[in-house]
Amino acid sequence: MTNIAICAPATPITRDHADALRQLVADEFPGVRVTFHEQCFAEQGHFAGDDLMRLTALLDCANDPQFDAVWFAKGGYGSNRIAEAAVAQMNASARQKTYVGFSDCGYLLGALYKAGIGQCAHGSMPVSARSETGREAVRRVLRWFGGDNSGLEPSLDGVTPAAAFNLITLAMLAKTPAMPDLTGHVVMVEEVAEHLYAIDRMFFALAGSLPRIAGIRLGAVTAVPENYVDFGQSEEEIAKYWCDRMGVPYLGRAEIGHTAANRVVPFGLAGPASAG
């Protein structure tokens, strides 16, 4: 049995979201048990409870030896506010777990990866279990928890370490104490709901921040707002431009992003989850 704890380091989910995941697990994954921390449903302004509540819930899940994995319920914004404090208070049990999330939760994944705590992975989150397309993305993560690698990003070769982030999350994470060393990694980035000029600006910020990485892959860039004037370059042309400026290989596209096609990307070398 794989025991998965779910908490919300950023924004809340509803009880309907939780029920949808519980039903999916009951119907299709008999070897999995999911436990939602009550904090997932708390609301304080934008956040799933204040910083202390979110931090406490994360530590409850991470430090409890009965759980094999911690799955972040939803992104949004907020995990950066607790990431450093969380890592500093994690115990030996926390170091044996798998941690999965993406988007805003990339702040936590980055901090955990830097600290060498557990197995981090970019992957879809429980909030997606309510929609038919979202359920397939959630299934990929649940299969991976069980040791099935069929939902991994296809370009992973098991030789070159990788990491995946939302682009603005990585740009904000760079040069902070939570930024991991990505030297030699293939770095995959995706984005949602940002203008193309903002995509360009984020790559500019990263151009002076990333170490000697093995290359960049571009995931989905979706829900791009229409600007009053055409930017003149596509998202892929922007990525190639900045890769040239950085002297970093552009390696093509990755199947990650805020879409139903979102794949799992374990940080470091690809492999099955350590849970179970």
PDB file of C-alpha atoms in Angstrom:
ATOM      1  CA  MET A   1       0.000   0.000   0.000  1.00  0.00           C
ATOM      2  CA  THR A   2       1.276   3.450  -0.957  1.00  0.00           C
ATOM      3  CA  ASN A   3       0.134   6.059   1.572  1.00  0.00           C
ATOM      4  CA  ILE A   4      -0.026   9.571   0.131  1.00  0.00           C
ATOM      5  CA  ALA A   5      -0.564  12.705   2.208  1.00  0.00           C
ATOM      6  CA  ILE A   6      -2.057  15.718   0.446  1.00  0.00           C
ATOM      7  CA  CYS A   7      -1.622  19.307   1.635  1.00  0.00           C
ATOM      8  CA  ALA A   8      -2.018  22.715  -0.010  1.00  0.00           C
ATOM      9  CA  PRO A   9       1.105  24.883   0.309  1.00  0.00           C
ATOM     10  CA  ALA A  10      -0.403  27.657  -1.824  1.00  0.00           C
ATOM     11  CA  THR A  11      -4.139  27.914  -2.587  1.00  0.00           C
ATOM     12  CA  PRO A  12      -7.087  25.803  -1.389  1.00  0.00           C
ATOM     13  CA  ILE A  13      -9.133  23.122  -3.050  1.00  0.00           C
ATOM     14  CA  THR A  14     -12.762  22.229  -2.413  1.00  0.00           C
ATOM     15  CA  ARG A  15     -14.129  19.081  -0.839  1.00  0.00           C
ATOM     16  CA  ASP A  16     -15.525  18.204  -4.273  1.00  0.00           C
ATOM     17  CA  HIS A  17     -11.972  18.129  -5.608  1.00  0.00           C
ATOM     18  CA  ALA A  18     -10.966  15.792  -2.788  1.00  0.00           C
ATOM     19  CA  ASP A  19     -13.973  13.539  -3.360  1.00  0.00           C
ATOM     20  CA  ALA A  20     -13.149  13.278  -7.062  1.00  0.00           C
ATOM     21  CA  LEU A  21      -9.628  12.057  -6.328  1.00  0.00           C
ATOM     22  CA  ARG A  22     -10.805   9.660  -3.641  1.00  0.00           C
ATOM     23  CA  GLN A  23     -13.280   8.143  -6.093  1.00  0.00           C
ATOM     24  CA  LEU A  24     -10.648   7.780  -8.816  1.00  0.00           C
ATOM     25  CA  VAL A  25      -8.276   6.072  -6.398  1.00  0.00           C
ATOM     26  CA  ALA A  26     -11.017   3.769  -5.060  1.00  0.00           C
ATOM     27  CA  ASP A  27     -12.074   2.764  -8.572  1.00  0.00           C
ATOM     28  CA  GLU A  28      -8.686   2.285 -10.216  1.00  0.00           C
ATOM     29  CA  PHE A  29      -5.800   2.232  -7.719  1.00  0.00           C
ATOM     30  CA  PRO A  30      -6.467  -0.315  -4.972  1.00  0.00           C
ATOM     31  CA  GLY A  31      -2.834  -0.164  -3.835  1.00  0.00           C
ATOM     32  CA  VAL A  32      -3.034   3.547  -3.000  1.00  0.00           C
ATOM     33  CA  ARG A  33      -4.478   5.403  -0.029  1.00  0.00           C
ATOM     34  CA  VAL A  34      -4.822   9.201  -0.112  1.00  0.00           C
ATOM     35  CA  THR A  35      -5.255  11.334   3.007  1.00  0.00           C
ATOM     36  CA  PHE A  36      -6.210  14.992   2.677  1.00  0.00           C
ATOM     37  CA  HIS A  37      -4.973  17.283   5.416  1.00  0.00           C
ATOM     38  CA  GLU A  38      -7.863  19.425   6.639  1.00  0.00           C
ATOM     39  CA  GLN A  39      -5.778  22.490   5.824  1.00  0.00           C
ATOM     40  CA  CYS A  40      -6.416  21.855   2.093  1.00  0.00           C
ATOM     41  CA  PHE A  41      -9.874  23.407   2.543  1.00  0.00           C
ATOM     42  CA  ALA A  42      -8.903  26.411   4.654  1.00  0.00           C
ATOM     43  CA  GLU A  43      -9.218  29.874   3.166  1.00  0.00           C
ATOM     44  CA  GLN A  44      -7.520  33.088   4.171  1.00  0.00           C
ATOM     45  CA  GLY A  45      -7.667  35.576   1.342  1.00  0.00           C
ATOM     46  CA  HIS A  46      -5.768  34.087  -1.580  1.00  0.00           C
ATOM     47  CA  PHE A  47      -4.189  31.322   0.466  1.00  0.00           C
ATOM     48  CA  ALA A  48      -5.123  27.940   1.911  1.00  0.00           C
ATOM     49  CA  GLY A  49      -4.744  29.323   5.393  1.00  0.00           C
ATOM     50  CA  ASP A  50      -2.072  31.710   6.634  1.00  0.00           C
ATOM     51  CA  ASP A  51       1.626  30.983   6.257  1.00  0.00           C
ATOM     52  CA  LEU A  52       1.891  29.215   9.612  1.00  0.00           C
ATOM     53  CA  MET A  53      -1.086  26.978   8.888  1.00  0.00           C
ATOM     54  CA  ARG A  54       0.275  25.988   5.484  1.00  0.00           C
ATOM     55  CA  LEU A  55       3.742  25.399   6.891  1.00  0.00           C
ATOM     56  CA  THR A  56       2.408  23.304   9.760  1.00  0.00           C
ATOM     57  CA  ALA A  57       0.301  21.153   7.430  1.00  0.00           C
ATOM     58  CA  LEU A  58       3.237  20.519   5.125  1.00  0.00           C
ATOM     59  CA  LEU A  59       5.422  19.484   8.045  1.00  0.00           C
ATOM     60  CA  ASP A  60       2.631  17.291   9.447  1.00  0.00           C
ATOM     61  CA  CYS A  61       2.595  15.400   6.153  1.00  0.00           C
ATOM     62  CA  ALA A  62       6.333  15.348   5.472  1.00  0.00           C
ATOM     63  CA  ASN A  63       7.512  14.386   8.954  1.00  0.00           C
ATOM     64  CA  ASP A  64       4.920  11.655   9.573  1.00  0.00           C
ATOM     65  CA  PRO A  65       6.507   8.217   8.983  1.00  0.00           C
ATOM     66  CA  GLN A  66       3.160   6.609   8.072  1.00  0.00           C
ATOM     67  CA  PHE A  67       3.156   8.440   4.717  1.00  0.00           C
ATOM     68  CA  ASP A  68       5.284   7.463   1.728  1.00  0.00           C
ATOM     69  CA  ALA A  69       4.659  10.583  -0.333  1.00  0.00           C
ATOM     70  CA  VAL A  70       3.423  14.150  -0.166  1.00  0.00           C
ATOM     71  CA  TRP A  71       1.303  15.368  -3.066  1.00  0.00           C
ATOM     72  CA  PHE A  72       0.655  19.076  -3.316  1.00  0.00           C
ATOM     73  CA  ALA A  73      -3.056  19.706  -3.854  1.00  0.00           C
ATOM     74  CA  LYS A  74      -2.909  22.794  -6.059  1.00  0.00           C
ATOM     75  CA  GLY A  75      -0.628  25.594  -7.215  1.00  0.00           C
ATOM     76  CA  GLY A  76      -1.709  29.198  -7.543  1.00  0.00           C
ATOM     77  CA  TYR A  77       0.675  31.259  -5.445  1.00  0.00           C
ATOM     78  CA  GLY A  78       2.127  30.938  -1.981  1.00  0.00           C
ATOM     79  CA  SER A  79       4.497  27.992  -1.583  1.00  0.00           C
ATOM     80  CA  ASN A  80       7.527  30.298  -1.830  1.00  0.00           C
ATOM     81  CA  ARG A  81       6.493  31.967   1.431  1.00  0.00           C
ATOM     82  CA  ILE A  82       7.007  28.747   3.414  1.00  0.00           C
ATOM     83  CA  ALA A  83       9.601  26.803   1.391  1.00  0.00           C
ATOM     84  CA  GLU A  84      12.760  27.684   3.306  1.00  0.00           C
ATOM     85  CA  ALA A  85      11.147  27.271   6.729  1.00  0.00           C
ATOM     86  CA  ALA A  86       9.695  23.910   5.720  1.00  0.00           C
ATOM     87  CA  VAL A  87      12.979  22.485   4.507  1.00  0.00           C
ATOM     88  CA  ALA A  88      14.729  23.605   7.690  1.00  0.00           C
ATOM     89  CA  GLN A  89      12.265  21.674   9.881  1.00  0.00           C
ATOM     90  CA  MET A  90      11.981  18.395   7.984  1.00  0.00           C
ATOM     91  CA  ASN A  91      13.080  15.239   9.777  1.00  0.00           C
ATOM     92  CA  ALA A  92      14.526  11.892   8.723  1.00  0.00           C
ATOM     93  CA  SER A  93      11.099  10.589   7.643  1.00  0.00           C
ATOM     94  CA  ALA A  94      10.674  13.575   5.334  1.00  0.00           C
ATOM     95  CA  ARG A  95      13.950  12.699   3.633  1.00  0.00           C
ATOM     96  CA  GLN A  96      12.576   9.321   2.520  1.00  0.00           C
ATOM     97  CA  LYS A  97       9.451  10.634   0.786  1.00  0.00           C
ATOM     98  CA  THR A  98       8.409  11.485  -2.736  1.00  0.00           C
ATOM     99  CA  TYR A  99       7.074  15.007  -3.378  1.00  0.00           C
ATOM    100  CA  VAL A 100       4.944  15.824  -6.412  1.00  0.00           C
ATOM    101  CA  GLY A 101       3.488  19.059  -7.748  1.00  0.00           C
ATOM    102  CA  PHE A 102       4.190  21.745 -10.326  1.00  0.00           C
ATOM    103  CA  SER A 103       3.440  25.357 -11.216  1.00  0.00           C
ATOM    104  CA  ASP A 104       3.775  27.489  -8.047  1.00  0.00           C
ATOM    105  CA  CYS A 105       4.814  24.407  -6.081  1.00  0.00           C
ATOM    106  CA  GLY A 106       8.051  24.462  -8.062  1.00  0.00           C
ATOM    107  CA  TYR A 107       9.364  26.747  -5.317  1.00  0.00           C
ATOM    108  CA  LEU A 108       9.028  23.892  -2.856  1.00  0.00           C
ATOM    109  CA  LEU A 109      10.397  21.309  -5.272  1.00  0.00           C
ATOM    110  CA  GLY A 110      13.425  23.497  -5.880  1.00  0.00           C
ATOM    111  CA  ALA A 111      14.067  23.994  -2.170  1.00  0.00           C
ATOM    112  CA  LEU A 112      13.644  20.280  -1.452  1.00  0.00           C
ATOM    113  CA  TYR A 113      15.928  19.321  -4.322  1.00  0.00           C
ATOM    114  CA  LYS A 114      18.607  21.743  -3.161  1.00  0.00           C
ATOM    115  CA  ALA A 115      18.442  20.271   0.346  1.00  0.00           C
ATOM    116  CA  GLY A 116      18.580  16.687  -0.922  1.00  0.00           C
ATOM    117  CA  ILE A 117      15.254  15.849   0.694  1.00  0.00           C
ATOM    118  CA  GLY A 118      13.379  12.953  -0.871  1.00  0.00           C
ATOM    119  CA  GLN A 119      12.514  12.438  -4.528  1.00  0.00           C
ATOM    120  CA  CYS A 120      10.957  15.518  -6.108  1.00  0.00           C
ATOM    121  CA  ALA A 121       8.922  15.360  -9.284  1.00  0.00           C
ATOM    122  CA  HIS A 122       7.047  17.772 -11.520  1.00  0.00           C
ATOM    123  CA  GLY A 123       3.587  16.286 -12.007  1.00  0.00           C
ATOM    124  CA  SER A 124      -0.103  17.095 -12.100  1.00  0.00           C
ATOM    125  CA  MET A 125      -1.981  17.669  -8.860  1.00  0.00           C
ATOM    126  CA  PRO A 126      -5.183  16.408  -7.181  1.00  0.00           C
ATOM    127  CA  VAL A 127      -7.135  19.538  -8.144  1.00  0.00           C
ATOM    128  CA  SER A 128      -7.318  18.164 -11.713  1.00  0.00           C
ATOM    129  CA  ALA A 129      -9.243  15.023 -10.752  1.00  0.00           C
ATOM    130  CA  ARG A 130     -12.651  16.631 -11.291  1.00  0.00           C
ATOM    131  CA  SER A 131     -12.366  16.935 -15.098  1.00  0.00           C
ATOM    132  CA  GLU A 132     -12.240  14.063 -17.571  1.00  0.00           C
ATOM    133  CA  THR A 133      -9.058  15.341 -19.247  1.00  0.00           C
ATOM    134  CA  GLY A 134      -7.495  16.221 -15.911  1.00  0.00           C
ATOM    135  CA  ARG A 135      -8.084  12.734 -14.556  1.00  0.00           C
ATOM    136  CA  GLU A 136      -5.735  11.233 -17.135  1.00  0.00           C
ATOM    137  CA  ALA A 137      -2.956  13.586 -16.031  1.00  0.00           C
ATOM    138  CA  VAL A 138      -3.642  12.571 -12.421  1.00  0.00           C
ATOM    139  CA  ARG A 139      -3.564   8.899 -13.402  1.00  0.00           C
ATOM    140  CA  ARG A 140      -0.035   9.358 -14.766  1.00  0.00           C
ATOM    141  CA  VAL A 141       1.119  10.499 -11.359  1.00  0.00           C
ATOM    142  CA  LEU A 142      -0.694   7.701  -9.538  1.00  0.00           C
ATOM    143  CA  ARG A 143       0.813   5.115 -11.884  1.00  0.00           C
ATOM    144  CA  TRP A 144       4.255   6.586 -11.283  1.00  0.00           C
ATOM    145  CA  PHE A 145       3.732   6.353  -7.525  1.00  0.00           C
ATOM    146  CA  GLY A 146       3.204   2.643  -8.152  1.00  0.00           C
ATOM    147  CA  GLY A 147       6.414   2.249 -10.165  1.00  0.00           C
ATOM    148  CA  ASP A 148       4.940   2.600 -13.673  1.00  0.00           C
ATOM    149  CA  ASN A 149       7.125   4.969 -15.714  1.00  0.00           C
ATOM    150  CA  SER A 150       4.812   5.161 -18.739  1.00  0.00           C
ATOM    151  CA  GLY A 151       3.781   8.699 -17.799  1.00  0.00           C
ATOM    152  CA  LEU A 152       7.282  10.137 -17.721  1.00  0.00           C
ATOM    153  CA  GLU A 153       8.370  12.899 -20.100  1.00  0.00           C
ATOM    154  CA  PRO A 154       9.513  10.958 -23.215  1.00  0.00           C
ATOM    155  CA  SER A 155      12.838  12.775 -23.627  1.00  0.00           C
ATOM    156  CA  LEU A 156      14.209  11.600 -20.271  1.00  0.00           C
ATOM    157  CA  ASP A 157      17.138   9.292 -20.958  1.00  0.00           C
ATOM    158  CA  GLY A 158      18.086   8.127 -17.465  1.00  0.00           C
ATOM    159  CA  VAL A 159      21.617   9.436 -18.010  1.00  0.00           C
ATOM    160  CA  THR A 160      21.296  13.225 -17.950  1.00  0.00           C
ATOM    161  CA  PRO A 161      19.632  14.725 -14.856  1.00  0.00           C
ATOM    162  CA  ALA A 162      16.573  16.875 -15.447  1.00  0.00           C
ATOM    163  CA  ALA A 163      14.295  19.324 -13.682  1.00  0.00           C
ATOM    164  CA  ALA A 164      11.052  21.001 -14.735  1.00  0.00           C
ATOM    165  CA  PHE A 165       9.521  24.310 -13.699  1.00  0.00           C
ATOM    166  CA  ASN A 166       6.916  26.842 -14.574  1.00  0.00           C
ATOM    167  CA  LEU A 167       8.983  29.563 -16.258  1.00  0.00           C
ATOM    168  CA  ILE A 168       8.022  32.453 -13.976  1.00  0.00           C
ATOM    169  CA  THR A 169       8.559  30.245 -10.931  1.00  0.00           C
ATOM    170  CA  LEU A 170      12.093  29.423 -12.050  1.00  0.00           C
ATOM    171  CA  ALA A 171      12.820  33.058 -12.905  1.00  0.00           C
ATOM    172  CA  MET A 172      11.685  34.140  -9.423  1.00  0.00           C
ATOM    173  CA  LEU A 173      13.500  31.235  -7.719  1.00  0.00           C
ATOM    174  CA  ALA A 174      16.856  32.018  -9.335  1.00  0.00           C
ATOM    175  CA  LYS A 175      19.409  33.719  -7.092  1.00  0.00           C
ATOM    176  CA  THR A 176      17.360  32.996  -3.965  1.00  0.00           C
ATOM    177  CA  PRO A 177      18.484  30.667  -1.147  1.00  0.00           C
ATOM    178  CA  ALA A 178      16.012  28.032  -2.407  1.00  0.00           C
ATOM    179  CA  MET A 179      17.516  27.746  -5.905  1.00  0.00           C
ATOM    180  CA  PRO A 180      19.066  24.310  -6.508  1.00  0.00           C
ATOM    181  CA  ASP A 181      22.254  23.744  -8.472  1.00  0.00           C
ATOM    182  CA  LEU A 182      21.092  22.729 -11.951  1.00  0.00           C
ATOM    183  CA  THR A 183      24.551  22.362 -13.455  1.00  0.00           C
ATOM    184  CA  GLY A 184      24.503  19.611 -16.086  1.00  0.00           C
ATOM    185  CA  HIS A 185      20.701  19.295 -16.032  1.00  0.00           C
ATOM    186  CA  VAL A 186      18.230  19.447 -18.856  1.00  0.00           C
ATOM    187  CA  VAL A 187      15.912  22.209 -17.667  1.00  0.00           C
ATOM    188  CA  MET A 188      12.316  22.047 -18.889  1.00  0.00           C
ATOM    189  CA  VAL A 189      10.066  25.097 -18.645  1.00  0.00           C
ATOM    190  CA  GLU A 190       6.402  25.792 -19.377  1.00  0.00           C
ATOM    191  CA  GLU A 191       4.075  28.726 -18.861  1.00  0.00           C
ATOM    192  CA  VAL A 192       0.421  29.729 -18.738  1.00  0.00           C
ATOM    193  CA  ALA A 193      -1.485  33.016 -19.040  1.00  0.00           C
ATOM    194  CA  GLU A 194       1.519  35.257 -19.711  1.00  0.00           C
ATOM    195  CA  HIS A 195       2.104  37.646 -22.621  1.00  0.00           C
ATOM    196  CA  LEU A 196       4.862  36.698 -25.035  1.00  0.00           C
ATOM    197  CA  TYR A 197       6.847  39.779 -24.019  1.00  0.00           C
ATOM    198  CA  ALA A 198       6.687  38.458 -20.443  1.00  0.00           C
ATOM    199  CA  ILE A 199       7.990  35.088 -21.637  1.00  0.00           C
ATOM    200  CA  ASP A 200      10.897  36.943 -23.215  1.00  0.00           C
ATOM    201  CA  ARG A 201      11.483  38.906 -20.005  1.00  0.00           C
ATOM    202  CA  MET A 202      11.615  35.699 -17.939  1.00  0.00           C
ATOM    203  CA  PHE A 203      14.199  34.154 -20.234  1.00  0.00           C
ATOM    204  CA  PHE A 204      16.207  37.389 -19.940  1.00  0.00           C
ATOM    205  CA  ALA A 205      16.171  37.034 -16.161  1.00  0.00           C
ATOM    206  CA  LEU A 206      17.339  33.434 -16.385  1.00  0.00           C
ATOM    207  CA  ALA A 207      20.057  34.180 -18.926  1.00  0.00           C
ATOM    208  CA  GLY A 208      22.286  35.561 -16.185  1.00  0.00           C
ATOM    209  CA  SER A 209      21.211  33.112 -13.508  1.00  0.00           C
ATOM    210  CA  LEU A 210      21.375  29.547 -14.773  1.00  0.00           C
ATOM    211  CA  PRO A 211      24.632  27.629 -14.326  1.00  0.00           C
ATOM    212  CA  ARG A 212      26.192  25.475 -17.049  1.00  0.00           C
ATOM    213  CA  ILE A 213      23.098  23.445 -17.851  1.00  0.00           C
ATOM    214  CA  ALA A 214      22.915  20.661 -20.430  1.00  0.00           C
ATOM    215  CA  GLY A 215      20.112  22.343 -22.352  1.00  0.00           C
ATOM    216  CA  ILE A 216      16.590  23.705 -22.289  1.00  0.00           C
ATOM    217  CA  ARG A 217      13.361  22.084 -23.412  1.00  0.00           C
ATOM    218  CA  LEU A 218      10.201  24.128 -23.848  1.00  0.00           C
ATOM    219  CA  GLY A 219       6.898  22.735 -22.684  1.00  0.00           C
ATOM    220  CA  ALA A 220       3.433  24.053 -23.436  1.00  0.00           C
ATOM    221  CA  VAL A 221       2.873  27.806 -23.386  1.00  0.00           C
ATOM    222  CA  THR A 222      -0.880  28.200 -23.105  1.00  0.00           C
ATOM    223  CA  ALA A 223      -3.605  30.821 -22.628  1.00  0.00           C
ATOM    224  CA  VAL A 224      -1.325  33.582 -23.935  1.00  0.00           C
ATOM    225  CA  PRO A 225      -3.189  36.908 -23.649  1.00  0.00           C
ATOM    226  CA  GLU A 226      -3.560  38.980 -26.784  1.00  0.00           C
ATOM    227  CA  ASN A 227      -1.413  42.093 -26.691  1.00  0.00           C
ATOM    228  CA  TYR A 228      -2.185  45.395 -28.408  1.00  0.00           C
ATOM    229  CA  VAL A 229       0.735  44.731 -30.774  1.00  0.00           C
ATOM    230  CA  ASP A 230       2.100  41.416 -32.012  1.00  0.00           C
ATOM    231  CA  PHE A 231       5.354  40.496 -30.276  1.00  0.00           C
ATOM    232  CA  GLY A 232       6.856  39.201 -33.499  1.00  0.00           C
ATOM    233  CA  GLN A 233       8.260  35.924 -32.169  1.00  0.00           C
ATOM    234  CA  SER A 234       6.600  32.703 -31.113  1.00  0.00           C
ATOM    235  CA  GLU A 235       7.325  31.143 -27.742  1.00  0.00           C
ATOM    236  CA  GLU A 236       9.705  28.669 -29.378  1.00  0.00           C
ATOM    237  CA  GLU A 237      11.521  31.422 -31.255  1.00  0.00           C
ATOM    238  CA  ILE A 238      11.920  33.269 -27.942  1.00  0.00           C
ATOM    239  CA  ALA A 239      13.350  30.162 -26.275  1.00  0.00           C
ATOM    240  CA  LYS A 240      15.795  29.592 -29.145  1.00  0.00           C
ATOM    241  CA  TYR A 241      16.873  33.240 -29.102  1.00  0.00           C
ATOM    242  CA  TRP A 242      17.760  33.154 -25.419  1.00  0.00           C
ATOM    243  CA  CYS A 243      19.412  29.758 -25.654  1.00  0.00           C
ATOM    244  CA  ASP A 244      21.675  31.236 -28.330  1.00  0.00           C
ATOM    245  CA  ARG A 245      22.398  34.236 -26.096  1.00  0.00           C
ATOM    246  CA  MET A 246      23.231  31.918 -23.171  1.00  0.00           C
ATOM    247  CA  GLY A 247      25.250  29.484 -25.239  1.00  0.00           C
ATOM    248  CA  VAL A 248      22.928  26.704 -24.107  1.00  0.00           C
ATOM    249  CA  PRO A 249      21.560  24.007 -26.442  1.00  0.00           C
ATOM    250  CA  TYR A 250      17.873  24.257 -27.304  1.00  0.00           C
ATOM    251  CA  LEU A 251      16.733  20.636 -27.215  1.00  0.00           C
ATOM    252  CA  GLY A 252      13.178  20.947 -28.544  1.00  0.00           C
ATOM    253  CA  ARG A 253       9.793  20.577 -26.899  1.00  0.00           C
ATOM    254  CA  ALA A 254       8.746  18.759 -23.731  1.00  0.00           C
ATOM    255  CA  GLU A 255       5.335  17.302 -22.881  1.00  0.00           C
ATOM    256  CA  ILE A 256       4.807  19.369 -19.756  1.00  0.00           C
ATOM    257  CA  GLY A 257       2.534  22.283 -18.966  1.00  0.00           C
ATOM    258  CA  HIS A 258      -0.852  23.408 -17.753  1.00  0.00           C
ATOM    259  CA  THR A 259      -2.565  20.903 -20.029  1.00  0.00           C
ATOM    260  CA  ALA A 260      -3.992  17.400 -19.817  1.00  0.00           C
ATOM    261  CA  ALA A 261      -0.836  16.147 -21.561  1.00  0.00           C
ATOM    262  CA  ASN A 262       1.341  17.143 -18.595  1.00  0.00           C
ATOM    263  CA  ARG A 263       3.961  14.444 -17.973  1.00  0.00           C
ATOM    264  CA  VAL A 264       5.947  13.502 -14.895  1.00  0.00           C
ATOM    265  CA  VAL A 265       9.533  14.764 -14.613  1.00  0.00           C
ATOM    266  CA  PRO A 266      11.470  13.442 -11.624  1.00  0.00           C
ATOM    267  CA  PHE A 267      14.216  15.820 -10.551  1.00  0.00           C
ATOM    268  CA  GLY A 268      17.639  14.321 -11.113  1.00  0.00           C
ATOM    269  CA  LEU A 269      17.644  11.001 -12.944  1.00  0.00           C
ATOM    270  CA  ALA A 270      14.326   9.503 -14.046  1.00  0.00           C
ATOM    271  CA  GLY A 271      12.977   6.547 -12.165  1.00  0.00           C
ATOM    272  CA  PRO A 272       9.958   5.205 -10.304  1.00  0.00           C
ATOM    273  CA  ALA A 273       8.758   6.929  -7.166  1.00  0.00           C
ATOM    274  CA  SER A 274      10.359   5.824  -3.915  1.00  0.00           C
ATOM    275  CA  ALA A 275       6.920   5.436  -2.357  1.00  0.00           C
ATOM    276  CA  GLY A 276       5.325   2.061  -1.874  1.00  0.00           C
TER     277      GLY A 276
END
